[in-house]
Structures are given as C-alpha cells and as structure tokens.
mmCIF file of C-alpha atoms in Angstrom:
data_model
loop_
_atom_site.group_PDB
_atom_site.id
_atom_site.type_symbol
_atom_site.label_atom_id
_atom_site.label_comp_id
_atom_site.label_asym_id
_atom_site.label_seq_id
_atom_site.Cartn_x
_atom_site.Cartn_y
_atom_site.Cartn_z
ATOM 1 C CA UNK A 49 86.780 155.870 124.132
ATOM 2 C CA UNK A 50 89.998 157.778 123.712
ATOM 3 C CA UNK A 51 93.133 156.944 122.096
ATOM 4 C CA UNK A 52 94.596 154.969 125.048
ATOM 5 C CA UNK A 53 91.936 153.050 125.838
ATOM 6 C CA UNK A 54 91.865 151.634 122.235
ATOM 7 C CA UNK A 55 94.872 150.494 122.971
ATOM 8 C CA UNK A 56 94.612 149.042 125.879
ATOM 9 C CA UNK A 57 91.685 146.886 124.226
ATOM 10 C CA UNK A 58 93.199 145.757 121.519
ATOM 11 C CA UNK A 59 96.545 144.732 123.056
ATOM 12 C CA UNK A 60 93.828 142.208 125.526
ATOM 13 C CA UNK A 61 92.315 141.174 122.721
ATOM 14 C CA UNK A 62 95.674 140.362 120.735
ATOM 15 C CA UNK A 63 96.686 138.480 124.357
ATOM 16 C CA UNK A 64 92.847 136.201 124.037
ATOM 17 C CA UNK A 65 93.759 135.185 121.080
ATOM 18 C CA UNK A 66 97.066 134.368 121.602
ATOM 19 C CA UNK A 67 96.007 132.466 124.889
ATOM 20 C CA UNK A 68 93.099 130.711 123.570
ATOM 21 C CA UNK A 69 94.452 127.242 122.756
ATOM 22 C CA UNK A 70 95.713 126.888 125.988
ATOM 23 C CA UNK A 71 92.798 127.797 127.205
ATOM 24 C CA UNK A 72 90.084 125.898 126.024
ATOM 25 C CA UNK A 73 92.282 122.471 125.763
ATOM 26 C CA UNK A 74 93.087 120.273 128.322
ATOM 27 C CA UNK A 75 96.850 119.857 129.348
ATOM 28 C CA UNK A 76 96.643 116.187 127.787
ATOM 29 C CA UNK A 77 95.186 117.202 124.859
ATOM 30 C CA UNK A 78 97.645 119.616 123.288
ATOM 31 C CA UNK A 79 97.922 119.131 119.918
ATOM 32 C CA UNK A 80 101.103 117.446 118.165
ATOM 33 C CA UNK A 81 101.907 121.015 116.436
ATOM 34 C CA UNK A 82 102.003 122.412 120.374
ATOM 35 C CA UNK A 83 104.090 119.992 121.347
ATOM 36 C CA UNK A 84 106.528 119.564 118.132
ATOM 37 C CA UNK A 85 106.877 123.556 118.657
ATOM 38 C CA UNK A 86 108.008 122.841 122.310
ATOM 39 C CA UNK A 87 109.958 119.637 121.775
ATOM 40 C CA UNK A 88 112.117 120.939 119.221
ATOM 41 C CA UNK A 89 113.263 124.636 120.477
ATOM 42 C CA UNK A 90 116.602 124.655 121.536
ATOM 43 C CA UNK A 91 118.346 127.270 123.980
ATOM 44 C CA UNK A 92 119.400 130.376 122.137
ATOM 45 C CA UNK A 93 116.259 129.641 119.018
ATOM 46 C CA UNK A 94 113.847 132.534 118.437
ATOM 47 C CA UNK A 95 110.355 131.326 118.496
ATOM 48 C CA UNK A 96 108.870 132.377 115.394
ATOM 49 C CA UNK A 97 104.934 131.801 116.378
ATOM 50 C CA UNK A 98 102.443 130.322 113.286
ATOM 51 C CA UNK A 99 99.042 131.817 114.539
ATOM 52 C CA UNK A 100 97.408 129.369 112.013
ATOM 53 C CA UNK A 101 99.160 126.211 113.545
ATOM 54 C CA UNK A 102 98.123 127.363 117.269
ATOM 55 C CA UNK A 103 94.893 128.415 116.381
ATOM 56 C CA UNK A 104 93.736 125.918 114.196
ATOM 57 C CA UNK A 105 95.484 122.614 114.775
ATOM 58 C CA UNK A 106 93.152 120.910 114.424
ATOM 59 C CA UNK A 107 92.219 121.437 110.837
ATOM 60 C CA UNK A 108 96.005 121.594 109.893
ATOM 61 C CA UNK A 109 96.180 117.889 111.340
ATOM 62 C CA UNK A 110 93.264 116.298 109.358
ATOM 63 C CA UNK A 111 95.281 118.591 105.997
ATOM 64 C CA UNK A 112 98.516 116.574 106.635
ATOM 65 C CA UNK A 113 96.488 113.293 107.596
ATOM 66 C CA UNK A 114 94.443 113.285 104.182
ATOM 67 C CA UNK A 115 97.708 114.617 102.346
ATOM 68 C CA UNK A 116 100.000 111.023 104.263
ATOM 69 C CA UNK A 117 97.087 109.274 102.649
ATOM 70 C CA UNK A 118 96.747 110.464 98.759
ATOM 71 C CA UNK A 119 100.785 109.648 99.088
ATOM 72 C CA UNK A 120 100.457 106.195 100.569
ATOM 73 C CA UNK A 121 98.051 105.579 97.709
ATOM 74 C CA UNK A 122 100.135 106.756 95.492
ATOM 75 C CA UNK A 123 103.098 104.893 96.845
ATOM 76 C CA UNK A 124 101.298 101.451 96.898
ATOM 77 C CA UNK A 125 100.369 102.167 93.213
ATOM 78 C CA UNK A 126 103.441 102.750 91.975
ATOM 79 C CA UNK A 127 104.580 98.848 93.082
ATOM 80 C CA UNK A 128 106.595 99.972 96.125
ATOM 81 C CA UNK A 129 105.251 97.641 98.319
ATOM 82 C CA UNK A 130 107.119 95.136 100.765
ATOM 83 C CA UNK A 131 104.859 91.854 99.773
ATOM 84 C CA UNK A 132 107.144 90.857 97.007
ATOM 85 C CA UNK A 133 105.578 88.498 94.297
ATOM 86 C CA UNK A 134 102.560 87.016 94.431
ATOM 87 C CA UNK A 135 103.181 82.971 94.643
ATOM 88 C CA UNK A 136 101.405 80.421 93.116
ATOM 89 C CA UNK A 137 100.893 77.124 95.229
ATOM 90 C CA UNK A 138 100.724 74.354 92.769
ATOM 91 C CA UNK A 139 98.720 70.879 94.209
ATOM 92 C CA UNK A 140 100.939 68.127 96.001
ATOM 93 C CA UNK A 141 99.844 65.332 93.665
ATOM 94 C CA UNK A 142 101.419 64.074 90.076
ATOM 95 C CA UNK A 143 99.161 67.706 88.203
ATOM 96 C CA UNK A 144 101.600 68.830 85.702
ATOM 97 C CA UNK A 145 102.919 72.412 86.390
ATOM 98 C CA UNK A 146 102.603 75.297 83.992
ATOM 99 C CA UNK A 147 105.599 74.981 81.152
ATOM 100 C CA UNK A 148 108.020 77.365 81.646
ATOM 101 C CA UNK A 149 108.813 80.142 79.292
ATOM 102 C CA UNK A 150 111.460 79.888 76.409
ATOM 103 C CA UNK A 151 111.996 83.374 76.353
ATOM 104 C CA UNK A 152 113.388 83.825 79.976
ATOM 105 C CA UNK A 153 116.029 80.934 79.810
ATOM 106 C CA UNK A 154 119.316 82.379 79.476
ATOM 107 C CA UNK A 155 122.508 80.789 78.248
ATOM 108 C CA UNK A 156 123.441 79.953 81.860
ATOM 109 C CA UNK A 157 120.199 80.856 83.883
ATOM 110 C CA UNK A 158 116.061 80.973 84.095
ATOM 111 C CA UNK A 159 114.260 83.301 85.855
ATOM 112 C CA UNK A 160 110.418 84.648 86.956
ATOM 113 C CA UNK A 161 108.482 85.836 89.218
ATOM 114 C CA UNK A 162 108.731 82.356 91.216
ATOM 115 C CA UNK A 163 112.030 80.261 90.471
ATOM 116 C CA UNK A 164 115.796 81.097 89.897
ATOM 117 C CA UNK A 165 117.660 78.978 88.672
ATOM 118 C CA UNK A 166 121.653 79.460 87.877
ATOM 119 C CA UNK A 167 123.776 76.779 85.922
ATOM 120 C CA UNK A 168 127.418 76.878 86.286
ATOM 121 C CA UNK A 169 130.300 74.668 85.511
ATOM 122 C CA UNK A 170 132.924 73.744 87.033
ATOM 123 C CA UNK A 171 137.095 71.590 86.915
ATOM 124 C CA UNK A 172 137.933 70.844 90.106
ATOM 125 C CA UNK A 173 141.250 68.375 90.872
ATOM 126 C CA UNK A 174 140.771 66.593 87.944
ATOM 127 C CA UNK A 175 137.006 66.510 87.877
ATOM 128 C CA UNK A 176 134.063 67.926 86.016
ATOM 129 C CA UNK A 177 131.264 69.293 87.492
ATOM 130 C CA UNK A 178 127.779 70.292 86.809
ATOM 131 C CA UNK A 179 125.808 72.616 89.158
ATOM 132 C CA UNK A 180 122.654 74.460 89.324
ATOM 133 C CA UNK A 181 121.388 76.615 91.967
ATOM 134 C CA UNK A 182 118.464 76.794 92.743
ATOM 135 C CA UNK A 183 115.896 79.597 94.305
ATOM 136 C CA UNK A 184 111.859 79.032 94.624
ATOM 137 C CA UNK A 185 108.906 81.147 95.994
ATOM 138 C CA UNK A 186 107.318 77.977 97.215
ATOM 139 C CA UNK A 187 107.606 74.574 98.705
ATOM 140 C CA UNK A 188 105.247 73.011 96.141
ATOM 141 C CA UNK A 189 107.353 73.719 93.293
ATOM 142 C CA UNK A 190 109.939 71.056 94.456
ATOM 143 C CA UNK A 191 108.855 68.262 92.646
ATOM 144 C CA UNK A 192 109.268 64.318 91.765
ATOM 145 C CA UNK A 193 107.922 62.533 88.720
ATOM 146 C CA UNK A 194 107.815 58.827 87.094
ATOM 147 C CA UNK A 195 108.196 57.388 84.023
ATOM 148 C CA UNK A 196 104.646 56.883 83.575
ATOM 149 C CA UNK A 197 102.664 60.084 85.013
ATOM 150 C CA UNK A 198 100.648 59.327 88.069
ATOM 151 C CA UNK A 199 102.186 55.389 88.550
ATOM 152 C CA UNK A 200 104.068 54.646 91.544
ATOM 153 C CA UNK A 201 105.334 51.280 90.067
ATOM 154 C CA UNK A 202 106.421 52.394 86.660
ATOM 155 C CA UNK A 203 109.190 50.708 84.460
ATOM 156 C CA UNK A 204 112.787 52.253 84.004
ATOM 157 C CA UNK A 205 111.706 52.772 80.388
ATOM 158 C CA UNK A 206 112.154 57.114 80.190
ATOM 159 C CA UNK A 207 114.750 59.201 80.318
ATOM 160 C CA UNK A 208 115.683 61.925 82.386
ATOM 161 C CA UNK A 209 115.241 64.550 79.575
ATOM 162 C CA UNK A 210 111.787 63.064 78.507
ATOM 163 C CA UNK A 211 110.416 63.119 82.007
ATOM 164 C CA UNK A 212 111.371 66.511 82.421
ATOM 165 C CA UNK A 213 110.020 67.885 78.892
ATOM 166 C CA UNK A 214 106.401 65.820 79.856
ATOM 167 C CA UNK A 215 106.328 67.121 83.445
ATOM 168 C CA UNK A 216 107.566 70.454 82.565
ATOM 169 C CA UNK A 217 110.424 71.047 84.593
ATOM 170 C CA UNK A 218 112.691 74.366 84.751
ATOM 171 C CA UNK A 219 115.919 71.683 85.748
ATOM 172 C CA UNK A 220 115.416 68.161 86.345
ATOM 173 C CA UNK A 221 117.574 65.433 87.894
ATOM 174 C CA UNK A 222 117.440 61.443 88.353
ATOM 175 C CA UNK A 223 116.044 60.093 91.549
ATOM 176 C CA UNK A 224 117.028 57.133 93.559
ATOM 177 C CA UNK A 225 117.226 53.355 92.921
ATOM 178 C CA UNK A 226 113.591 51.821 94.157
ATOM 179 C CA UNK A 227 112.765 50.226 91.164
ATOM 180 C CA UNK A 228 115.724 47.962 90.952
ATOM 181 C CA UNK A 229 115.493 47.266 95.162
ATOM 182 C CA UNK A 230 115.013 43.268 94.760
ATOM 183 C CA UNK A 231 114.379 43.332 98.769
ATOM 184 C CA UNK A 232 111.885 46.288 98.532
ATOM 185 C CA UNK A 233 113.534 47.814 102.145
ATOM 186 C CA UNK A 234 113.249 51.330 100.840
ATOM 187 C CA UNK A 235 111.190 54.107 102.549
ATOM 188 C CA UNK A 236 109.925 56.026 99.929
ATOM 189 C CA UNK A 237 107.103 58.596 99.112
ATOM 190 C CA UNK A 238 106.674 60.521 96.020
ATOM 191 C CA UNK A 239 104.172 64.048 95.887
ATOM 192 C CA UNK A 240 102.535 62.639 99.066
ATOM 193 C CA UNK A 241 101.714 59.322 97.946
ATOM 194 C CA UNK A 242 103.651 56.472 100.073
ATOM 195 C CA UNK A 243 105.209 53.593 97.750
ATOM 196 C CA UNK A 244 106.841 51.588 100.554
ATOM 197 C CA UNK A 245 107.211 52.399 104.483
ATOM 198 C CA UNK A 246 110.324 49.857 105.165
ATOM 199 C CA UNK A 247 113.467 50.452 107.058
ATOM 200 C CA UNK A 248 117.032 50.012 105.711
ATOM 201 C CA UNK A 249 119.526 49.194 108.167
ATOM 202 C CA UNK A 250 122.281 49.884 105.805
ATOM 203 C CA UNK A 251 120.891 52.798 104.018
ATOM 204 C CA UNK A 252 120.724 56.694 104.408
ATOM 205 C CA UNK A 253 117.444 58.146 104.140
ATOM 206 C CA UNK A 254 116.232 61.652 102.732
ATOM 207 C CA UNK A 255 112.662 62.879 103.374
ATOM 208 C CA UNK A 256 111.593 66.366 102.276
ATOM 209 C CA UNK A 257 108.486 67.619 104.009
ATOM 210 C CA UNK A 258 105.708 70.013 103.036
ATOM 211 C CA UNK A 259 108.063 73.191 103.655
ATOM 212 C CA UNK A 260 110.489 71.910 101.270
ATOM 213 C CA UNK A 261 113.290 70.770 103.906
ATOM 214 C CA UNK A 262 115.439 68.495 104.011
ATOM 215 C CA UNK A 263 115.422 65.694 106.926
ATOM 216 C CA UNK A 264 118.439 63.016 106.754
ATOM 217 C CA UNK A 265 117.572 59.513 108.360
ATOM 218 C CA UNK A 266 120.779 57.671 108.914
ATOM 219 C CA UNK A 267 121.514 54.119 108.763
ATOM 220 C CA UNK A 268 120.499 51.983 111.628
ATOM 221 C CA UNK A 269 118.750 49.327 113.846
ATOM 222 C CA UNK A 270 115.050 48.577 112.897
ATOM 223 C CA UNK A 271 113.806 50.325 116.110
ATOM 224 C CA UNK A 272 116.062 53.184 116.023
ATOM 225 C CA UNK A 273 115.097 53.965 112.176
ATOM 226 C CA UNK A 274 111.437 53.765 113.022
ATOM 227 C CA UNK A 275 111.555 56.112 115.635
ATOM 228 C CA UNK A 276 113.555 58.637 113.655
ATOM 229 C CA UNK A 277 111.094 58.544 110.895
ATOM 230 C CA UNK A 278 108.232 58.318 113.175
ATOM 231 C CA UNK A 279 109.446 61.873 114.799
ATOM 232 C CA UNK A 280 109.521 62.962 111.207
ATOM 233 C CA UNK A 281 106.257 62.018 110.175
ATOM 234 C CA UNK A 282 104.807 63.073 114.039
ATOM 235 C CA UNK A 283 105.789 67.182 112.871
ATOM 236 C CA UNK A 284 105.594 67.144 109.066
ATOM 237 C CA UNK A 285 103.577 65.554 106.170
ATOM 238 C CA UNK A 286 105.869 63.571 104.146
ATOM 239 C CA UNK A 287 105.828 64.924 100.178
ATOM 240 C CA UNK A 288 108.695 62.969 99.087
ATOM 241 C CA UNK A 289 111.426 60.225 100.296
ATOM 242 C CA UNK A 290 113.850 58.485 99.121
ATOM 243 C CA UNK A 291 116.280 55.172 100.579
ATOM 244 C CA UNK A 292 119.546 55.462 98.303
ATOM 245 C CA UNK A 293 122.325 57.560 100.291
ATOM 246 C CA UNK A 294 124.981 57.930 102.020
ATOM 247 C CA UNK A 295 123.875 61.295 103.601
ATOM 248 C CA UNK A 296 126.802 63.788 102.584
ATOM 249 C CA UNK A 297 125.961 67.132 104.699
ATOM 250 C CA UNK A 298 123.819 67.052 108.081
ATOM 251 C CA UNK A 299 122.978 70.341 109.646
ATOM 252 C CA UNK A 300 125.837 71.783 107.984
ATOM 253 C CA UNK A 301 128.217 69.072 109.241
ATOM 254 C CA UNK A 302 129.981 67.027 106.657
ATOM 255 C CA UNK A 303 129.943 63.421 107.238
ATOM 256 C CA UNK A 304 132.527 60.939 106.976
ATOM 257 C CA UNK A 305 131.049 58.082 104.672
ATOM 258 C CA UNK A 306 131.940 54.729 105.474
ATOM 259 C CA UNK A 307 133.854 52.990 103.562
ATOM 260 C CA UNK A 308 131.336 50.177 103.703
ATOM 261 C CA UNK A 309 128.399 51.979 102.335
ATOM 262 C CA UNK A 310 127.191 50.634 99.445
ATOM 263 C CA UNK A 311 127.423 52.076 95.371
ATOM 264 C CA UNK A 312 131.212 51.714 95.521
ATOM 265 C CA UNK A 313 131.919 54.449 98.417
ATOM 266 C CA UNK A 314 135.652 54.187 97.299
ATOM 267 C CA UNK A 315 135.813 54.516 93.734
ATOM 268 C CA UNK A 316 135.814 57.549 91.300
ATOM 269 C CA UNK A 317 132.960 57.250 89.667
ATOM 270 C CA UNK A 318 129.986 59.330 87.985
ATOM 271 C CA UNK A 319 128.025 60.535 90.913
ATOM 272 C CA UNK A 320 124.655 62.846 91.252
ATOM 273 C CA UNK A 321 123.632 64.855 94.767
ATOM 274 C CA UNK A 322 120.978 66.914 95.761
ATOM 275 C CA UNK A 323 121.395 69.277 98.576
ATOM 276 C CA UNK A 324 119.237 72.205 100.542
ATOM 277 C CA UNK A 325 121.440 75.577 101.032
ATOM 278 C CA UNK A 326 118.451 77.574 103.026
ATOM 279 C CA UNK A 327 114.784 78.321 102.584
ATOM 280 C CA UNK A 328 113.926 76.797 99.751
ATOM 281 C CA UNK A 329 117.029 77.262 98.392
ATOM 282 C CA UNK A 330 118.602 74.183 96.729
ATOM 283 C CA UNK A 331 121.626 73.051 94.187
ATOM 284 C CA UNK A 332 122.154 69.851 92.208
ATOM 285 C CA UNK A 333 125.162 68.428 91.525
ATOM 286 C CA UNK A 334 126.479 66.295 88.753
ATOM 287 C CA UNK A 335 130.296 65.101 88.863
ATOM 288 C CA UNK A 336 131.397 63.569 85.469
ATOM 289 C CA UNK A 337 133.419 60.309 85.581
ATOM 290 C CA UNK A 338 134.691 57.493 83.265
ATOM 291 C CA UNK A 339 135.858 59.432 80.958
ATOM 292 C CA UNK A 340 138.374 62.967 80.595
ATOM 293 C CA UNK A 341 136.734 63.459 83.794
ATOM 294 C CA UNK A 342 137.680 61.292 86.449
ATOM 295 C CA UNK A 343 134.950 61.062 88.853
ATOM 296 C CA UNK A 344 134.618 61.528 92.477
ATOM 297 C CA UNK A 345 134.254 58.988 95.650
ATOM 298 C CA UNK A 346 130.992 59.607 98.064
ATOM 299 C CA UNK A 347 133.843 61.285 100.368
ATOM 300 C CA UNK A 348 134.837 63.519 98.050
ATOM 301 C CA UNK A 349 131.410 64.424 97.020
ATOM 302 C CA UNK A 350 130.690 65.015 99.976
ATOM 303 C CA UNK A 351 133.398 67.714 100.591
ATOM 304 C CA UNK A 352 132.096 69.004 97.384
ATOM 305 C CA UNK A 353 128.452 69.285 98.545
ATOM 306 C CA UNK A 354 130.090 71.046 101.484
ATOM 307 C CA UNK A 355 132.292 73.717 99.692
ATOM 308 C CA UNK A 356 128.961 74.504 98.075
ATOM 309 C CA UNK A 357 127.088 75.944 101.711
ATOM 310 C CA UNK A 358 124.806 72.693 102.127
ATOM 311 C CA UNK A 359 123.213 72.666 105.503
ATOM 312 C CA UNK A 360 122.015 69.054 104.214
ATOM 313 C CA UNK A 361 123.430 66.900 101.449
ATOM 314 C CA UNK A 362 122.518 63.442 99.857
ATOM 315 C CA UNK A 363 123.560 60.890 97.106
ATOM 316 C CA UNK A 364 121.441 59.691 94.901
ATOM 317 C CA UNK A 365 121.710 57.167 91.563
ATOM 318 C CA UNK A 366 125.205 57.772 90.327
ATOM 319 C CA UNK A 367 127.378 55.764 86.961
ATOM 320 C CA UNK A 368 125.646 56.254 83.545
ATOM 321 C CA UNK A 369 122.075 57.116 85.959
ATOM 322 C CA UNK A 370 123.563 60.546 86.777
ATOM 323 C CA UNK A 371 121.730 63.259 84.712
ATOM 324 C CA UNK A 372 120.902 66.392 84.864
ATOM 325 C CA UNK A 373 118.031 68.405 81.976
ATOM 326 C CA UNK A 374 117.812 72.250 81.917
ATOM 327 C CA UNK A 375 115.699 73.870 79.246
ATOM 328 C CA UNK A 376 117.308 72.007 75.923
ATOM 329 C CA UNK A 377 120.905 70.879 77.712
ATOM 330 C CA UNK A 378 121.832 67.600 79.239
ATOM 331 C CA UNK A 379 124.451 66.938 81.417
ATOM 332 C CA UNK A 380 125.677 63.447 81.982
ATOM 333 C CA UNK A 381 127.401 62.125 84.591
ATOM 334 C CA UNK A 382 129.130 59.768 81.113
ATOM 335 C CA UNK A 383 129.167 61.813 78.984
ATOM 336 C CA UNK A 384 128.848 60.370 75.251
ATOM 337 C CA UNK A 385 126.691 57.533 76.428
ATOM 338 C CA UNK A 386 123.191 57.258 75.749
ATOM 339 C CA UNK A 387 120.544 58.112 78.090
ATOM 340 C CA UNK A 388 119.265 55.543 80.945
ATOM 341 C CA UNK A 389 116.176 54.237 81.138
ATOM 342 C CA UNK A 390 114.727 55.414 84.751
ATOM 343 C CA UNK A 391 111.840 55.526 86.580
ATOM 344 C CA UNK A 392 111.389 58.596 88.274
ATOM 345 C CA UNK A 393 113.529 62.424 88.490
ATOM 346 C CA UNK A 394 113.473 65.047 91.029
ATOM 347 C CA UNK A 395 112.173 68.410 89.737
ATOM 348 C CA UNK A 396 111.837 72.119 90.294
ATOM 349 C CA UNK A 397 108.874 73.898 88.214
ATOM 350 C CA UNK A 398 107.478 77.432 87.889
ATOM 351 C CA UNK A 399 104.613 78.518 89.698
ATOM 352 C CA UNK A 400 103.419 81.060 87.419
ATOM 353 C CA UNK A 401 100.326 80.252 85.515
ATOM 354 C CA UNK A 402 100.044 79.496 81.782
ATOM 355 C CA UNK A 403 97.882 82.330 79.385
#
C-alpha cells in the first residue's frame, strides 16, 4: 500500500474511534460525561475532547462513584452528620434520672448533650426576679416529683431543694397546692399516674402531655371543663396536671386575670410561674416579694411571663412556697425565710446515662 493510502486508513480509523460511543450507545443512554460535555459548552468555547472520558465512561463513572463513597465515609466519620445527639428517653413513672454532672454547671448555666439550662437575674420596676431557661432533647426529661418518692398522697414535709437533690434534678421548682385542697376539686396527674380527675369551676388548669406541651384549661361550668379536658385526654396521654392557676399566657396571648381569681390576684406578693417558649423549650420564673423586693400581682406576672416569649404561661404556689433549686443555689420567692415544707416540685433532668 503506498504512502497515500496509509493515510487514508489511518485518518478512518482515527474517525471509528472517535465515532464509536455514539455508535454503539443508544441516544438515551449517553453517558453523564457526554452530556456534561454538551450541557456546559458555551458559544465561542473550544472543545477540548478527553478521548479517555468518551471512550471509557463508563469506567471513569464507577472511579468517581467509589471515590463519592470513601469521602462520604470519611465525612460521616469525622462527626459531620445532620442527626445531632443521640437522646436518651427516660421512663414516664417516679425512676430517678441519672444525676447530673458537677463539672458542667457553670456559674450561671448547665449544659450536655441533652439539657440547657441558663439562669439569669433580673430588677425590673421595683422587683426581683429569678429566671431560668430552659432547653431539652426530650419530652421525658420534664419531670414532677413528691415528697415521698413514688406516693401520690405524700405530706408537705420536704423541701424544694431536698426533692430536687433526691430526684436529681438539673433546676427544680415548687408545684401546685393539691395537698392543702380541703374540697379535693383539683384535676391533677403526676408522671402519668392520675391523683384526682375533678373539675374546678373557679380554677385554671395546666396539663402537659407526652410531647412536653403545654395545654391551658380555663375556669368554667362543670360541662364545659369536662369537655375541654376530655378533648385533651381524646389526642394526648396526660403525664402531668395541675389545678392552681390563673393561666397567664394562652397561645401567645396574654390574659387579663380577674380580679376575682383566687391567691390574692391584686396584691404584690412572692409569686412562681412556669411557662413553654417552643419545642420543649421552657423558663421558670421566680418574682421575689415581702421584702427589698416588692413582689408582683398575677397581672403583672403575667406581662412578665409575656415579655419573656411564652406561647403558654401559668401560676403556680406563690408567698414563702415560691422556690426555685439549681445545682447548689436557691432562690426564694422570701428570701431569708426558711424553706417550706411541700409536697411535690416540677423538674427538668438530664438524659444522659450515668458510668
């Protein structure tokens, strides 16, 4: 074959090549380097051809598809992963939780893997407040205790601070008035367990449910009461209630208290609130009174509870009941005096397990 013809053959040949993925694929099956190529020249570009990428796409994809996978391993083992924390669920029953550790308390703060909590203080119009914020990974972690561990009918015979040390609570407040109720018309629950089912005509209800929220029962007829608690009951198991009030914040509404409601609405006096902010996210309130401090009226907690971002807000036990225990502090709603007798608090525990 002379000089031309050699030519002639390999320039055909070059062409084959050249022309072979085109060839022996179907239209739909061109391969995502084909197609990126296509996709991404612009008018005026010079295609600058890689004859491994056309004529092997194949292997080049399973390359960058085992190379996307030694980096997603790698990723996921280096902790960058969306999951967040693991949570602990902790059993809806009277089981103590796991202490807490000393070592992450802070002077103002405590903080792991499943609870936040921030303590702040602060002098508003004459008045003295005491505030923590909390944060938790789960619903099970808001708690309620008695004075004597598993009873539902205990004595008023422990304090706020000793309930929380034996139950081992991160921040710990008083809880409601049942015990003293002489008429026993109080609906209340505590870690699942129903104490009394009764309505209260002239008392505010709060019932917190198995996600942790908040659901505010207002005073009213027999009938009306029922069926609000019955609608409650209907979409949620009931972990903990309480009959003690007035309600201060109702899907985000503040509410004007009457001045009829009972606890001496009108008076500046030593008061205590819980409220729910968002998912489980919570803040309890003490305001000092009877003393430097001059207390607040239910009205004016309830502007408080407010100011704070509550989307729902209740009273509970106020005068020399009021307490709040973080870690080794106390705050007293009178301060000075000694600590009340009670029979139950309201708690928030970690969720991460003991060594």
């Amino acid at each position: 074959m002379n000089q031309t013809g050699r030519i002639v053959l390999c320039v055909i040949c070059g062409l084959l090549m050249l022309a072979a993925p085109f060839l022996f694929s179907a239209p739909g099956m061109l391969s995502g380097v084909q197609w990126e190529l296509m996709e991404t020249l612009e008018e005026g570009d010079e295609l600058e051809l890689d004859f491994c990428r056309l004529l092997f796409p194949g292997a080049l994809a399973e390359e960058a598809e085992a190379g996307e996978d030694e980096l997603i391993e790698e990723t996921v083992s280096e902790g960058d992963s969306d999951l967040g924390p693991a949570v602990y669920e902790l059993p809806l029953d009277f089981t103590v939780p796991p202490a807490p550790k000393a070592e992450n308390y802070t002077e103002n703060g405590y903080e792991d893997e499943s609870i936040r909590v921030s303590v702040e203080d602060r002098e508003a119009d004459g008045v003295n407040w005491h505030i923590a914020f909390v944060q938790i990974a789960s619903p099970t972690q808001l708690r309620t205790a008695t004075s004597v561990p598993g009873k539902l009918m205990p004595k008023r015979d422990a304090s706020v601070t000793q309930m929380a040390a034996s139950n081992h609570a991160v921040v710990a407040m008083n809880g409601d008035y049942y015990m003293k109720d002489p008429a026993k018309t109080t609906f209340e629950y505590r870690m699942t367990q129903k104490i009394r089912s009764k309505t209260n005509s002239k008392k505010d209800m709060l019932i917190i449910d198995e996600n942790g929220d908040f659901h505010l029962v207002k005073a009213a007829d027999k009938k009306e009461q029922s069926a609000a608690l019955e609608a409650v009951a209907k979409e949620h198991t009931i972990v903990n209630a309480f009959t003690f009030g007035p309600a201060l914040v109702i899907d985000g509404e503040k509410q004007q208290i009457s001045t009829e409601y009972g606890y001496n609405p009108n008076r500046t006096e030593p008061r205590a609130a819980i409220g729910q902010i968002g998912h489980l996210s919570y803040v309890m309130v003490i305001a000092e009174g009877r003393g430097e401090s001059s207390g607040v009226t239910q009205q004016g907690l309830a502007d408080f509870m407010a100011e704070l971002g509550c989307m729902q807000a209740f009273n509970l036990d106020g005068g020399n009941s009021a307490e709040m225990a973080f870690g080794d502090k106390v705050y007293k709603g009178m301060p000075g005096g000694d600590e009340r007798g009670l029979s139950d608090i309201i708690y928030f525990a970690t969720a991460i397990p003991e060594e």
